[in-house]
């Protein structure tokens, strides 16, 4: 991950993610979603992919692809990375798409430095 983003990503992880389950903040839940998707792709080859992972991906799309959030080039790269991750039958095993998505999470965090409450999704079991 880009070193300009790493410290903030670690801060989000340490501050906003619980040991288990969904985060209470959008900041934490966004990063949790990226890392859950990364883990499933890289550790399991998406062998356990189900609607849970689809919901995590949808959450990232909903929060990170709002118009005006990023410039055109950044938005296009983000959508391409999310589409790459969504191709669960051909999981990305390299870090690059996940790292770029995580950088956009950090950008979102920097634009929203105060905790934003996350309404927990009762359909997410993990």
PDB file of C-alpha atoms in Angstrom:
ATOM      1  CA  UNK A   1       0.000   0.000   0.000  1.00  0.00           C
ATOM      2  CA  UNK A   2       1.093   3.535  -0.731  1.00  0.00           C
ATOM      3  CA  UNK A   3       2.988   4.766   2.376  1.00  0.00           C
ATOM      4  CA  UNK A   4       1.004   8.027   2.298  1.00  0.00           C
ATOM      5  CA  UNK A   5      -2.074   5.946   3.097  1.00  0.00           C
ATOM      6  CA  UNK A   6      -0.676   3.200   5.311  1.00  0.00           C
ATOM      7  CA  UNK A   7      -0.609   5.138   8.589  1.00  0.00           C
ATOM      8  CA  UNK A   8      -4.227   6.246   8.203  1.00  0.00           C
ATOM      9  CA  UNK A   9      -5.308   2.731   7.222  1.00  0.00           C
ATOM     10  CA  UNK A  10      -3.652   1.368  10.358  1.00  0.00           C
ATOM     11  CA  UNK A  11      -5.350   4.083  12.426  1.00  0.00           C
ATOM     12  CA  UNK A  12      -8.775   3.158  10.995  1.00  0.00           C
ATOM     13  CA  UNK A  13      -8.070  -0.506  11.708  1.00  0.00           C
ATOM     14  CA  UNK A  14      -6.954   0.120  15.295  1.00  0.00           C
ATOM     15  CA  UNK A  15      -9.619   2.693  16.115  1.00  0.00           C
ATOM     16  CA  UNK A  16     -12.762   1.647  14.254  1.00  0.00           C
ATOM     17  CA  UNK A  17     -12.703  -2.124  13.808  1.00  0.00           C
ATOM     18  CA  UNK A  18     -13.902  -4.520  16.479  1.00  0.00           C
ATOM     19  CA  UNK A  19     -12.199  -7.853  17.010  1.00  0.00           C
ATOM     20  CA  UNK A  20     -15.221  -9.597  15.459  1.00  0.00           C
ATOM     21  CA  UNK A  21     -18.244  -8.598  13.481  1.00  0.00           C
ATOM     22  CA  UNK A  22     -19.312  -5.416  11.819  1.00  0.00           C
ATOM     23  CA  UNK A  23     -17.883  -2.035  12.697  1.00  0.00           C
ATOM     24  CA  UNK A  24     -19.956   0.634  14.396  1.00  0.00           C
ATOM     25  CA  UNK A  25     -18.639   3.298  12.010  1.00  0.00           C
ATOM     26  CA  UNK A  26     -18.658   3.649   8.238  1.00  0.00           C
ATOM     27  CA  UNK A  27     -14.903   4.271   8.355  1.00  0.00           C
ATOM     28  CA  UNK A  28     -14.323   0.905  10.004  1.00  0.00           C
ATOM     29  CA  UNK A  29     -16.883  -1.004   7.971  1.00  0.00           C
ATOM     30  CA  UNK A  30     -15.406   0.202   4.678  1.00  0.00           C
ATOM     31  CA  UNK A  31     -11.948  -1.023   5.607  1.00  0.00           C
ATOM     32  CA  UNK A  32     -13.345  -4.252   7.064  1.00  0.00           C
ATOM     33  CA  UNK A  33     -15.159  -4.920   3.786  1.00  0.00           C
ATOM     34  CA  UNK A  34     -11.986  -4.482   1.734  1.00  0.00           C
ATOM     35  CA  UNK A  35      -9.990  -6.771   3.993  1.00  0.00           C
ATOM     36  CA  UNK A  36     -12.697  -9.460   4.169  1.00  0.00           C
ATOM     37  CA  UNK A  37     -12.837  -9.507   0.362  1.00  0.00           C
ATOM     38  CA  UNK A  38      -9.027  -9.591   0.133  1.00  0.00           C
ATOM     39  CA  UNK A  39      -8.816 -12.463   2.603  1.00  0.00           C
ATOM     40  CA  UNK A  40     -11.470 -14.522   0.819  1.00  0.00           C
ATOM     41  CA  UNK A  41      -9.823 -14.022  -2.584  1.00  0.00           C
ATOM     42  CA  UNK A  42      -6.241 -14.585  -1.509  1.00  0.00           C
ATOM     43  CA  UNK A  43      -6.633 -17.209   1.192  1.00  0.00           C
ATOM     44  CA  UNK A  44      -9.587 -19.178  -0.181  1.00  0.00           C
ATOM     45  CA  UNK A  45      -9.627 -18.402  -3.893  1.00  0.00           C
ATOM     46  CA  UNK A  46     -13.198 -17.198  -3.278  1.00  0.00           C
ATOM     47  CA  UNK A  47     -14.197 -20.772  -2.500  1.00  0.00           C
ATOM     48  CA  UNK A  48     -16.583 -19.516   0.182  1.00  0.00           C
ATOM     49  CA  UNK A  49     -18.015 -16.663  -1.926  1.00  0.00           C
ATOM     50  CA  UNK A  50     -21.690 -16.177  -1.195  1.00  0.00           C
ATOM     51  CA  UNK A  51     -24.177 -13.325  -0.809  1.00  0.00           C
ATOM     52  CA  UNK A  52     -22.253 -12.115   2.261  1.00  0.00           C
ATOM     53  CA  UNK A  53     -19.311 -11.133   0.075  1.00  0.00           C
ATOM     54  CA  UNK A  54     -21.658  -9.646  -2.486  1.00  0.00           C
ATOM     55  CA  UNK A  55     -23.111  -7.430   0.250  1.00  0.00           C
ATOM     56  CA  UNK A  56     -19.647  -6.269   1.284  1.00  0.00           C
ATOM     57  CA  UNK A  57     -18.875  -5.397  -2.314  1.00  0.00           C
ATOM     58  CA  UNK A  58     -22.213  -3.587  -2.697  1.00  0.00           C
ATOM     59  CA  UNK A  59     -21.473  -1.583   0.461  1.00  0.00           C
ATOM     60  CA  UNK A  60     -18.136  -0.450  -0.971  1.00  0.00           C
ATOM     61  CA  UNK A  61     -19.792   0.518  -4.256  1.00  0.00           C
ATOM     62  CA  UNK A  62     -22.565   2.413  -2.487  1.00  0.00           C
ATOM     63  CA  UNK A  63     -20.222   4.412  -0.255  1.00  0.00           C
ATOM     64  CA  UNK A  64     -17.238   4.953  -2.532  1.00  0.00           C
ATOM     65  CA  UNK A  65     -18.730   5.554  -5.977  1.00  0.00           C
ATOM     66  CA  UNK A  66     -21.024   8.478  -5.204  1.00  0.00           C
ATOM     67  CA  UNK A  67     -20.778  11.212  -7.854  1.00  0.00           C
ATOM     68  CA  UNK A  68     -18.274  13.930  -7.086  1.00  0.00           C
ATOM     69  CA  UNK A  69     -16.383  11.951  -4.457  1.00  0.00           C
ATOM     70  CA  UNK A  70     -13.301  11.389  -6.626  1.00  0.00           C
ATOM     71  CA  UNK A  71     -11.991  12.805  -9.885  1.00  0.00           C
ATOM     72  CA  UNK A  72     -12.889  11.000 -13.107  1.00  0.00           C
ATOM     73  CA  UNK A  73      -9.686   8.981 -13.412  1.00  0.00           C
ATOM     74  CA  UNK A  74      -9.731   7.886  -9.768  1.00  0.00           C
ATOM     75  CA  UNK A  75     -13.417   6.941 -10.002  1.00  0.00           C
ATOM     76  CA  UNK A  76     -12.792   4.920 -13.163  1.00  0.00           C
ATOM     77  CA  UNK A  77      -9.910   3.027 -11.518  1.00  0.00           C
ATOM     78  CA  UNK A  78     -12.026   2.382  -8.421  1.00  0.00           C
ATOM     79  CA  UNK A  79     -14.904   0.975 -10.476  1.00  0.00           C
ATOM     80  CA  UNK A  80     -12.466  -1.193 -12.431  1.00  0.00           C
ATOM     81  CA  UNK A  81     -10.965  -2.512  -9.183  1.00  0.00           C
ATOM     82  CA  UNK A  82     -14.401  -3.219  -7.699  1.00  0.00           C
ATOM     83  CA  UNK A  83     -15.396  -4.997 -10.919  1.00  0.00           C
ATOM     84  CA  UNK A  84     -12.184  -7.047 -10.734  1.00  0.00           C
ATOM     85  CA  UNK A  85     -12.984  -8.100  -7.177  1.00  0.00           C
ATOM     86  CA  UNK A  86     -16.601  -8.834  -8.173  1.00  0.00           C
ATOM     87  CA  UNK A  87     -15.410 -11.448 -10.695  1.00  0.00           C
ATOM     88  CA  UNK A  88     -15.436 -14.031  -7.934  1.00  0.00           C
ATOM     89  CA  UNK A  89     -14.834 -16.940 -10.296  1.00  0.00           C
ATOM     90  CA  UNK A  90     -11.441 -15.430 -11.141  1.00  0.00           C
ATOM     91  CA  UNK A  91     -10.284 -13.984  -7.812  1.00  0.00           C
ATOM     92  CA  UNK A  92      -7.503 -11.427  -7.776  1.00  0.00           C
ATOM     93  CA  UNK A  93      -4.609 -12.853  -5.815  1.00  0.00           C
ATOM     94  CA  UNK A  94      -2.436  -9.750  -6.110  1.00  0.00           C
ATOM     95  CA  UNK A  95      -2.709  -6.937  -3.577  1.00  0.00           C
ATOM     96  CA  UNK A  96      -2.934  -4.062  -6.072  1.00  0.00           C
ATOM     97  CA  UNK A  97      -6.733  -3.832  -6.550  1.00  0.00           C
ATOM     98  CA  UNK A  98      -7.385  -4.243  -2.834  1.00  0.00           C
ATOM     99  CA  UNK A  99      -4.705  -1.710  -1.934  1.00  0.00           C
ATOM    100  CA  UNK A 100      -6.164   0.855  -4.333  1.00  0.00           C
ATOM    101  CA  UNK A 101      -9.653   0.326  -2.896  1.00  0.00           C
ATOM    102  CA  UNK A 102      -8.233   0.656   0.627  1.00  0.00           C
ATOM    103  CA  UNK A 103      -6.607   3.951  -0.419  1.00  0.00           C
ATOM    104  CA  UNK A 104     -10.029   5.207  -1.499  1.00  0.00           C
ATOM    105  CA  UNK A 105     -11.342   4.182   1.935  1.00  0.00           C
ATOM    106  CA  UNK A 106      -8.590   6.300   3.488  1.00  0.00           C
ATOM    107  CA  UNK A 107      -9.566   9.182   1.201  1.00  0.00           C
ATOM    108  CA  UNK A 108     -13.163   8.783   2.390  1.00  0.00           C
ATOM    109  CA  UNK A 109     -11.937   8.751   5.986  1.00  0.00           C
ATOM    110  CA  UNK A 110      -9.887  11.902   5.418  1.00  0.00           C
ATOM    111  CA  UNK A 111     -13.012  13.623   4.062  1.00  0.00           C
ATOM    112  CA  UNK A 112     -14.998  12.343   7.093  1.00  0.00           C
ATOM    113  CA  UNK A 113     -12.567  12.415  10.030  1.00  0.00           C
ATOM    114  CA  UNK A 114     -15.313  12.257  12.657  1.00  0.00           C
ATOM    115  CA  UNK A 115     -16.898   8.830  13.238  1.00  0.00           C
ATOM    116  CA  UNK A 116     -19.913   8.243  10.994  1.00  0.00           C
ATOM    117  CA  UNK A 117     -22.312   5.682  12.492  1.00  0.00           C
ATOM    118  CA  UNK A 118     -22.737   2.475  10.523  1.00  0.00           C
ATOM    119  CA  UNK A 119     -26.125   0.802  10.666  1.00  0.00           C
ATOM    120  CA  UNK A 120     -25.317  -2.869  10.971  1.00  0.00           C
ATOM    121  CA  UNK A 121     -26.681  -5.200   8.303  1.00  0.00           C
ATOM    122  CA  UNK A 122     -28.472  -8.106   9.978  1.00  0.00           C
ATOM    123  CA  UNK A 123     -27.841 -10.241   6.885  1.00  0.00           C
ATOM    124  CA  UNK A 124     -24.072 -10.143   7.366  1.00  0.00           C
ATOM    125  CA  UNK A 125     -23.065 -13.043   9.534  1.00  0.00           C
ATOM    126  CA  UNK A 126     -19.359 -12.334   9.793  1.00  0.00           C
TER     127      UNK A 126
END
